[in-house]
mmCIF file of C-alpha atoms in Angstrom:
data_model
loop_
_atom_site.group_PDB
_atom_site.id
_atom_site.type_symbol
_atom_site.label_atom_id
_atom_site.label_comp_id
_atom_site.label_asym_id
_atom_site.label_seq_id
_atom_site.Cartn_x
_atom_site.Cartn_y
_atom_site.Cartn_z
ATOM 1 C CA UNK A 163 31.588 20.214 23.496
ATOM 2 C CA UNK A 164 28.483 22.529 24.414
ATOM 3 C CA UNK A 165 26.488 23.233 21.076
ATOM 4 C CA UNK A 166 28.518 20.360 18.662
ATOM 5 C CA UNK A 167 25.939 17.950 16.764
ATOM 6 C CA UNK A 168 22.851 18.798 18.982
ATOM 7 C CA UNK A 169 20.933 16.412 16.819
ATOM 8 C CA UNK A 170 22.738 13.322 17.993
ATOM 9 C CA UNK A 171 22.379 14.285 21.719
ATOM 10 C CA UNK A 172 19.666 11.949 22.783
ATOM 11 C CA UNK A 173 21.684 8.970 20.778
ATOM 12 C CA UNK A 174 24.928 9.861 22.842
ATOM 13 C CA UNK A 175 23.106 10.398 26.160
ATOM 14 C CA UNK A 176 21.073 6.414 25.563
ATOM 15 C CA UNK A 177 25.053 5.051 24.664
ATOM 16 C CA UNK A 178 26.111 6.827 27.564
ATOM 17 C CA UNK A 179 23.324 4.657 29.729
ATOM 18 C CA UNK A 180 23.968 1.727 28.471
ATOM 19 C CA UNK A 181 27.961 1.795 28.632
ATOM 20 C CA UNK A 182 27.706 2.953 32.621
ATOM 21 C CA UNK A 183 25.174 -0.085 32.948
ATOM 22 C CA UNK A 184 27.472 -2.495 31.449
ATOM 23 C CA UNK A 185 30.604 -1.308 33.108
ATOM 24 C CA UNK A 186 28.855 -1.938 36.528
ATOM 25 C CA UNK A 187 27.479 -5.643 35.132
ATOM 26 C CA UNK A 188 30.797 -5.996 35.350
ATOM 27 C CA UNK A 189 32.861 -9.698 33.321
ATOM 28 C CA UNK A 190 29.569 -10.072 31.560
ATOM 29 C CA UNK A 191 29.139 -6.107 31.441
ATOM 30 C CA UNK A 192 32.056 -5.981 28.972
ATOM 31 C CA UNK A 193 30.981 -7.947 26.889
ATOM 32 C CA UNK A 194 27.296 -5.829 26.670
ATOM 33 C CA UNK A 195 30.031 -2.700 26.290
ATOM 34 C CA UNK A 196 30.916 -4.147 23.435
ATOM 35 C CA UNK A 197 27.776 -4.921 21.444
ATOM 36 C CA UNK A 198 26.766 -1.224 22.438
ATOM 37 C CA UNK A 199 29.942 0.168 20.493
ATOM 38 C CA UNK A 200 29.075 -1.763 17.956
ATOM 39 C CA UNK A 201 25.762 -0.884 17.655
ATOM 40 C CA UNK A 202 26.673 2.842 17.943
ATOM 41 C CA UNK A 203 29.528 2.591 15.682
ATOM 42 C CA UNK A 204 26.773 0.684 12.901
ATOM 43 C CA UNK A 205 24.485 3.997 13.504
ATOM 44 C CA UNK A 206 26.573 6.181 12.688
ATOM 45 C CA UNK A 207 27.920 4.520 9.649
ATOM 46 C CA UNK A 208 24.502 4.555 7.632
ATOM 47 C CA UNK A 209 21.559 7.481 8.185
ATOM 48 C CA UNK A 210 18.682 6.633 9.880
ATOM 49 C CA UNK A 211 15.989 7.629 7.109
ATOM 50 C CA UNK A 212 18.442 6.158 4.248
ATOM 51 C CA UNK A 213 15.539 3.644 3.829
ATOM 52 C CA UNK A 214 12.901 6.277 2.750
ATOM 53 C CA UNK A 215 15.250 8.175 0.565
ATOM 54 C CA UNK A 216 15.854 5.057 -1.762
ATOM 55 C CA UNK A 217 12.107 4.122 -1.695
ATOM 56 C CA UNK A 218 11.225 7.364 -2.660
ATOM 57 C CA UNK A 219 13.860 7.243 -5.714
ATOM 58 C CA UNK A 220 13.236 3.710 -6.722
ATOM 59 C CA UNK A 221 9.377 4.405 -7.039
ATOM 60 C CA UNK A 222 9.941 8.161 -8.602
ATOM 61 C CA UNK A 223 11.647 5.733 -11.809
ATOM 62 C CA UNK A 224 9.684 3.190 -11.834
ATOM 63 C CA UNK A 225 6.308 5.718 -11.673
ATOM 64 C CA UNK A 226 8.287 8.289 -14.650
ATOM 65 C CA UNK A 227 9.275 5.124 -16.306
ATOM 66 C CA UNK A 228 6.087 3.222 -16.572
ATOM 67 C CA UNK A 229 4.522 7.181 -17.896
ATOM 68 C CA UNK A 230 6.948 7.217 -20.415
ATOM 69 C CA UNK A 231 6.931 4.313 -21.691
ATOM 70 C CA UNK A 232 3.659 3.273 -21.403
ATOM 71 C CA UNK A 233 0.799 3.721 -24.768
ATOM 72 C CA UNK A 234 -1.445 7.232 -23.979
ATOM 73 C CA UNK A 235 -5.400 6.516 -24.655
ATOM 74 C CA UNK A 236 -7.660 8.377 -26.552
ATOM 75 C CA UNK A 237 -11.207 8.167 -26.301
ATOM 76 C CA UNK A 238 -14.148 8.873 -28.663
ATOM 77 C CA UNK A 239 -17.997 8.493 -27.938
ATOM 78 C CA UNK A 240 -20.767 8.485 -30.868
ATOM 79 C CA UNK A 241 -24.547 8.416 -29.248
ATOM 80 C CA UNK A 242 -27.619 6.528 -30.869
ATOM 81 C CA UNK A 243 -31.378 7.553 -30.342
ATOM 82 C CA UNK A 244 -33.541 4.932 -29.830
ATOM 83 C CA UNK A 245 -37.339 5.613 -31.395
ATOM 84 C CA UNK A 246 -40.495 3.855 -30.552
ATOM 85 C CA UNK A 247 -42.683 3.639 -33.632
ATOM 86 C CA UNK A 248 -45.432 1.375 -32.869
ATOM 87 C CA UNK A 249 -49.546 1.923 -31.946
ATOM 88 C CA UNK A 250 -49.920 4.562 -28.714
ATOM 89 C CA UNK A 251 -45.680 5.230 -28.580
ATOM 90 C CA UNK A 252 -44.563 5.546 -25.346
ATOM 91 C CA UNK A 253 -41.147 7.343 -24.586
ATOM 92 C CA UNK A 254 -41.273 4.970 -21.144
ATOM 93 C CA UNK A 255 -41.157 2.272 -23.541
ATOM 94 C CA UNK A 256 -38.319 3.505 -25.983
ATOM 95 C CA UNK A 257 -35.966 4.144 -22.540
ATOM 96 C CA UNK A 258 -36.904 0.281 -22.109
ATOM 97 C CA UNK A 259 -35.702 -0.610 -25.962
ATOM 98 C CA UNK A 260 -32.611 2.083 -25.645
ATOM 99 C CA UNK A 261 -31.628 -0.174 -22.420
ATOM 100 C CA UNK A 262 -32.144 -3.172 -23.781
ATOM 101 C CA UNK A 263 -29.729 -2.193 -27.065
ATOM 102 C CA UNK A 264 -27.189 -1.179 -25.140
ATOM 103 C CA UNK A 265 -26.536 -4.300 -23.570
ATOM 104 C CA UNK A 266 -26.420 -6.200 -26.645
ATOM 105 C CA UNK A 267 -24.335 -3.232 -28.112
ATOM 106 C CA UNK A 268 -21.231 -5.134 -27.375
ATOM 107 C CA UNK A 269 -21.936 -8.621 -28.104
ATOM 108 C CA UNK A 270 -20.618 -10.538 -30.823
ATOM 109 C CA UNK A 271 -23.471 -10.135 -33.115
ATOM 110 C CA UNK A 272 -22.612 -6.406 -33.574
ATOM 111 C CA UNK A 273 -19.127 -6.662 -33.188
ATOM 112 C CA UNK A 274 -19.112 -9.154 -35.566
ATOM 113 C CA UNK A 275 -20.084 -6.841 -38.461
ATOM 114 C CA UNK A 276 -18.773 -4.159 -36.765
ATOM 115 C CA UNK A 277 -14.742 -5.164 -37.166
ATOM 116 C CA UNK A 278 -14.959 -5.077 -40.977
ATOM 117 C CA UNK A 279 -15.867 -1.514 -40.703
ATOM 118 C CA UNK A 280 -13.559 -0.877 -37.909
ATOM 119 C CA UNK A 281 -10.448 -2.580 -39.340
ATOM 120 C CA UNK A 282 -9.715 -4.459 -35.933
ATOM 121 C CA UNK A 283 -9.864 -7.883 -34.684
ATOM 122 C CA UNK A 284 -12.893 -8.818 -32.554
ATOM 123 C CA UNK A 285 -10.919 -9.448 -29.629
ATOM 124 C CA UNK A 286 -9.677 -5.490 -30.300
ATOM 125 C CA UNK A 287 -13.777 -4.563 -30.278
ATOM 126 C CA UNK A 288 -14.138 -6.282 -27.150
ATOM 127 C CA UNK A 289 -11.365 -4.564 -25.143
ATOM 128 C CA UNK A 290 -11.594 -0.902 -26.715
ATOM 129 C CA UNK A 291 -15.543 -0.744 -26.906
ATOM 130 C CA UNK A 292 -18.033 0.166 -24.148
ATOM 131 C CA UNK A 293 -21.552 1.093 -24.355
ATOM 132 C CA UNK A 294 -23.950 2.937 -21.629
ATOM 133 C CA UNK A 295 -27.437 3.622 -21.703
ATOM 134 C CA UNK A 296 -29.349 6.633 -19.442
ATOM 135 C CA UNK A 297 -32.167 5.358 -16.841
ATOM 136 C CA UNK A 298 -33.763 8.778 -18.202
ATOM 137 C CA UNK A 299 -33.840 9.519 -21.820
ATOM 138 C CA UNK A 300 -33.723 6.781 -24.984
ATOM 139 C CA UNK A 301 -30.282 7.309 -25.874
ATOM 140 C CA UNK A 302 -26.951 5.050 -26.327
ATOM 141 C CA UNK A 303 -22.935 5.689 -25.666
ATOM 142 C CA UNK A 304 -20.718 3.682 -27.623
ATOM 143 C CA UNK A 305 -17.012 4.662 -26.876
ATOM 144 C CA UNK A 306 -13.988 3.589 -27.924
ATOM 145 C CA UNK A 307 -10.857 4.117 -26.447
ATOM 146 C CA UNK A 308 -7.247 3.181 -28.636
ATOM 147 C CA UNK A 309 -3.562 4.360 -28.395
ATOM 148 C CA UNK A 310 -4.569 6.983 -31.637
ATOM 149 C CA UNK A 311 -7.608 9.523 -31.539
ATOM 150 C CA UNK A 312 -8.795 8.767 -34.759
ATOM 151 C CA UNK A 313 -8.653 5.015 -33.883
ATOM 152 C CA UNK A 314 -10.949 5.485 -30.971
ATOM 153 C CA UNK A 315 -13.318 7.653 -33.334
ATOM 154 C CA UNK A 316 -13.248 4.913 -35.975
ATOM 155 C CA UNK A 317 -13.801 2.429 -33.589
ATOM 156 C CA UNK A 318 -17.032 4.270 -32.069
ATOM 157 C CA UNK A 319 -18.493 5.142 -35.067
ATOM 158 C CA UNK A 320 -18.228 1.450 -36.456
ATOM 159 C CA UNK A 321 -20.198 -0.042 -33.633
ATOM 160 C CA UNK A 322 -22.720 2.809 -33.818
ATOM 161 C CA UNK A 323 -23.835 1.545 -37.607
ATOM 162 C CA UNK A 324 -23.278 -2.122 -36.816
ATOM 163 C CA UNK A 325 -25.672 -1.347 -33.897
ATOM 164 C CA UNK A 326 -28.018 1.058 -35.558
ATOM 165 C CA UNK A 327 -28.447 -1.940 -38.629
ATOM 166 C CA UNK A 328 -28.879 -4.623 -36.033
ATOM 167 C CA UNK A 329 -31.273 -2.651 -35.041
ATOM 168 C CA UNK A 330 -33.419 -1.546 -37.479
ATOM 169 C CA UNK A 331 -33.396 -4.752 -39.102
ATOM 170 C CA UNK A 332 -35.583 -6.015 -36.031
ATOM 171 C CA UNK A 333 -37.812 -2.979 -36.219
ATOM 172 C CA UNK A 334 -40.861 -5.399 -37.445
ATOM 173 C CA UNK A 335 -40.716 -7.486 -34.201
ATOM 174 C CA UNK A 336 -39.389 -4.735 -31.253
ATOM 175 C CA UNK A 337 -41.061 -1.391 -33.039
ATOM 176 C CA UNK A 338 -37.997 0.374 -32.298
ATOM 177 C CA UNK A 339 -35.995 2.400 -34.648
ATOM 178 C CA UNK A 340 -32.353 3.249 -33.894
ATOM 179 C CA UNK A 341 -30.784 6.343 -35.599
ATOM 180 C CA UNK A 342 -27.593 8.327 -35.154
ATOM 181 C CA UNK A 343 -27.378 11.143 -33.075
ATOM 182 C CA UNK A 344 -24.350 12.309 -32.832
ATOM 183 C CA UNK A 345 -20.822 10.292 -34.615
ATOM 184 C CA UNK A 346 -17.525 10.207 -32.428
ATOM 185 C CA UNK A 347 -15.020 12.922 -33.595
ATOM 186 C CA UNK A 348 -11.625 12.346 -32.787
ATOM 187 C CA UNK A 349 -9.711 13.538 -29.253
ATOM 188 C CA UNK A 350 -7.095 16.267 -29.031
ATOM 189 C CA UNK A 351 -6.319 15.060 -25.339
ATOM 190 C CA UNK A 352 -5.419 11.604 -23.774
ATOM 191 C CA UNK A 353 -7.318 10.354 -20.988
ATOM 192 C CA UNK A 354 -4.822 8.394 -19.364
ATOM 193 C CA UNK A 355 -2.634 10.027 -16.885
ATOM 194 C CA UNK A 356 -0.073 11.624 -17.718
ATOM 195 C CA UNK A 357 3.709 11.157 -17.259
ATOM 196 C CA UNK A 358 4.243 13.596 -14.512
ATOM 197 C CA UNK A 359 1.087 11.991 -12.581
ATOM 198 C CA UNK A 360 2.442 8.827 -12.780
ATOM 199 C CA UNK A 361 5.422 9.888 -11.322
ATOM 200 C CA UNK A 362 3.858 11.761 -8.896
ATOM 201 C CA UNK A 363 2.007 8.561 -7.673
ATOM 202 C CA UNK A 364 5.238 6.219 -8.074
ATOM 203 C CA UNK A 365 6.908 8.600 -5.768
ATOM 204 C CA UNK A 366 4.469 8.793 -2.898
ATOM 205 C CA UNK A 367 3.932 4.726 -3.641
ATOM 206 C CA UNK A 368 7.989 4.779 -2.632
ATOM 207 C CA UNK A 369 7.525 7.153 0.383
ATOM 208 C CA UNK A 370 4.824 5.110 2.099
ATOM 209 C CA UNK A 371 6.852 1.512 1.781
ATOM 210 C CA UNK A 372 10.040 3.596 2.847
ATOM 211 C CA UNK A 373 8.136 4.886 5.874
ATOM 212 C CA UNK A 374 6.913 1.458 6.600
ATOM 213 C CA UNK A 375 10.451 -0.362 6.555
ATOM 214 C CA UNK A 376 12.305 2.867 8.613
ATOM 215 C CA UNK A 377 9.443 2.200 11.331
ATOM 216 C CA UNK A 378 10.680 -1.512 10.881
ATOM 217 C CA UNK A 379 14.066 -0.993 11.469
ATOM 218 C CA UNK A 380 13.961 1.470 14.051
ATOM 219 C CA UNK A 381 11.943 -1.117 16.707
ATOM 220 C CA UNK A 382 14.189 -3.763 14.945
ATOM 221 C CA UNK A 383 17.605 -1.788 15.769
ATOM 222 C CA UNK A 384 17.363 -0.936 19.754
ATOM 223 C CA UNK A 385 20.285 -1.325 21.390
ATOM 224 C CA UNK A 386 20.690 -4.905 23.005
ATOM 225 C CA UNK A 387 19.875 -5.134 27.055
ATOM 226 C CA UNK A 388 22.593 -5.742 29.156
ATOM 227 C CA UNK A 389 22.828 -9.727 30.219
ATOM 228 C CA UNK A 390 20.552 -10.265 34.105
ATOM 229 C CA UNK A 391 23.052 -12.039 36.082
ATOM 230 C CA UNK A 392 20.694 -14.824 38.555
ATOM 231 C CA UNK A 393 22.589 -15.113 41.833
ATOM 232 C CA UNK A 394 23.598 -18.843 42.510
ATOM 233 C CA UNK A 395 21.162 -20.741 44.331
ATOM 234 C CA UNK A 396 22.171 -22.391 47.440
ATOM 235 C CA UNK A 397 22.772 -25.986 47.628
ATOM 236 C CA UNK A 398 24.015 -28.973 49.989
ATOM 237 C CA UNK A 399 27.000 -30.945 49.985
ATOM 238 C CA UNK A 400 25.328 -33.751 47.293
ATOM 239 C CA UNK A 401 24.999 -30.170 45.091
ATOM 240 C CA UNK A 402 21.625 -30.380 44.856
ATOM 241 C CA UNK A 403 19.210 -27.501 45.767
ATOM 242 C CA UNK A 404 18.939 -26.819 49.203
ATOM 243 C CA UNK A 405 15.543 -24.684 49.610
ATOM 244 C CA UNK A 406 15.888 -25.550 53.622
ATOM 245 C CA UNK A 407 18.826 -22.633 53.394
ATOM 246 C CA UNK A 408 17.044 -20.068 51.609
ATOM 247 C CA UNK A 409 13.797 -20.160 54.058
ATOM 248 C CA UNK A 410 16.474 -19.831 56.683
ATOM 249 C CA UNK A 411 18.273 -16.327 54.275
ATOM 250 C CA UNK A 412 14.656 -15.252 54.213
ATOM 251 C CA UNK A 413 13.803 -15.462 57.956
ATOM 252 C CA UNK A 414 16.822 -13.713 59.024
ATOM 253 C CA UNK A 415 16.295 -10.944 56.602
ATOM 254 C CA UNK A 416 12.959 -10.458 57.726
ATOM 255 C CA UNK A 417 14.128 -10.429 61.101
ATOM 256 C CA UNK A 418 13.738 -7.067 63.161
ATOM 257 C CA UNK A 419 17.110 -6.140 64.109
ATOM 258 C CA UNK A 420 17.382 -5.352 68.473
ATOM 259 C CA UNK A 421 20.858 -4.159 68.574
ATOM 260 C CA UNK A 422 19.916 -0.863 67.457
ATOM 261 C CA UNK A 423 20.486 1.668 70.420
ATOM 262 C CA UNK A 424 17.055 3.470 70.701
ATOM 263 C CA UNK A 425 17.400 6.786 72.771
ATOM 264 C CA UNK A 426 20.752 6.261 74.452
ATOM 265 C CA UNK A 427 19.857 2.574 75.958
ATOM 266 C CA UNK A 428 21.348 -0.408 75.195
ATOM 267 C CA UNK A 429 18.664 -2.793 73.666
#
């Protein structure tokens, strides 16, 4: 009928092809009829895109789920100023010594003395405890990141005085003198993503490996070819190939004919 499920015209037009083709193949044609109902029948059973709808779902959960679920992190920074109090000071110098406590800022002999203070294991220091130093100005960052906001603070500020006593204890030797700057205050906001993002991200995660197995099963689910029938070769009387026969086939068919009438005279 003119106008009735315009969308599926080009399928019923390629079915169309393929069932005249196999209906001219003819014995072996049937049976090529009859994989292309089935494949057409199997099409229309399940959508096309079905693939990319349950991708998209399945990672939409898993991306909501994961938010949900997962612990939101705070984080809290305290900073240090690093001082240069020996002969001729040079600030050059105390970027040099601000660099050079920062990168023993989290080692063990701070965090040590540090977890006390803190109320958390060492391996706890280690994960939730970062420091960074400027290339600029003589200052440190130590921040702490935890599942609370006044965890993260507590955690910052006890590294900053573990630091600032390691420190100034070696002031005799380096000539530098550490003091606080500013102390971490608490977070009212998370920095981790939040639960909408992550679904966000789970969703167009699903999309993509949706997309990728539809493009799969589209160049996967052509319809089959109809079967190329060979004509028999011809052979002798012993049934063996006779290739003597087929130069003579070739030679008559190449041939030009001379019992065509040309212009009313016999040939």
């Amino acid at each position: 009928m003119p106008g009735h499920r315009a969308g599926g015209a080009p399928g019923a037009v390629l079915v169309g092809r393929w069932v005249a083709r196999a209906r001219r193949a003819g014995s072996a044609g049937r049976r090529d009829l009859g994989r292309v109902v089935a494949w057409a029948r199997a099409r229309r059973r399940v959508p096309l895109w079905w693939p990319l709808a349950l991708c998209g779902v399945a990672g939409a959960l898993l991306g909501g789920g994961y938010g949900l679920l997962a612990d939101r992190e705070y984080a809290a920074s305290g900073y240090v100023v690093v001082r240069d109090t020996g002969e001729g000071a040079d600030p050059a110098a105390a970027v040099g010594l601000a660099q050079a406590f920062g990168r023993i800022a989290t080692g063990d002999a701070v965090l040590t003395t540090a977890q006390t203070d803190a109320g958390v294991s060492l391996d706890r220091l280690r994960d939730g405890v970062r420091a960074s130093t400027s290339p600029d100005a003589p200052m440190i960052e130590i921040t702490g990141t935890a599942a609370r906001a006044a965890r993260a603070a507590e955690m910052a500020n006890a590294v900053t005085r573990a630091l600032i006593a390691y420190g100034n204890d070696a002031t005799d030797s380096t000539g530098a003198r550490l003091t606080v700057f500013a102390e971490a205050q608490p977070s009212a906001a998370p920095v981790s993503a939040a639960p909408l993002v992550r679904l966000a991200v789970g969703l167009v995660a699903g999309l993509l490996v949706g997309l990728l197995v539809l493009l799969v099963r589209t160049n996967a689910g052509d319809p089959p070819g109809p079967v190329t029938t060979v004509p028999a070769q011809p052979r002798d009387q012993s049934g063996r190939h006779d290739p003597s026969e087929e130069r003579e086939r070739e030679r008559a068919a190449l041939r030009p004919r001379t019992d065509h009438p040309m212009s009313g005279r016999p040939a």
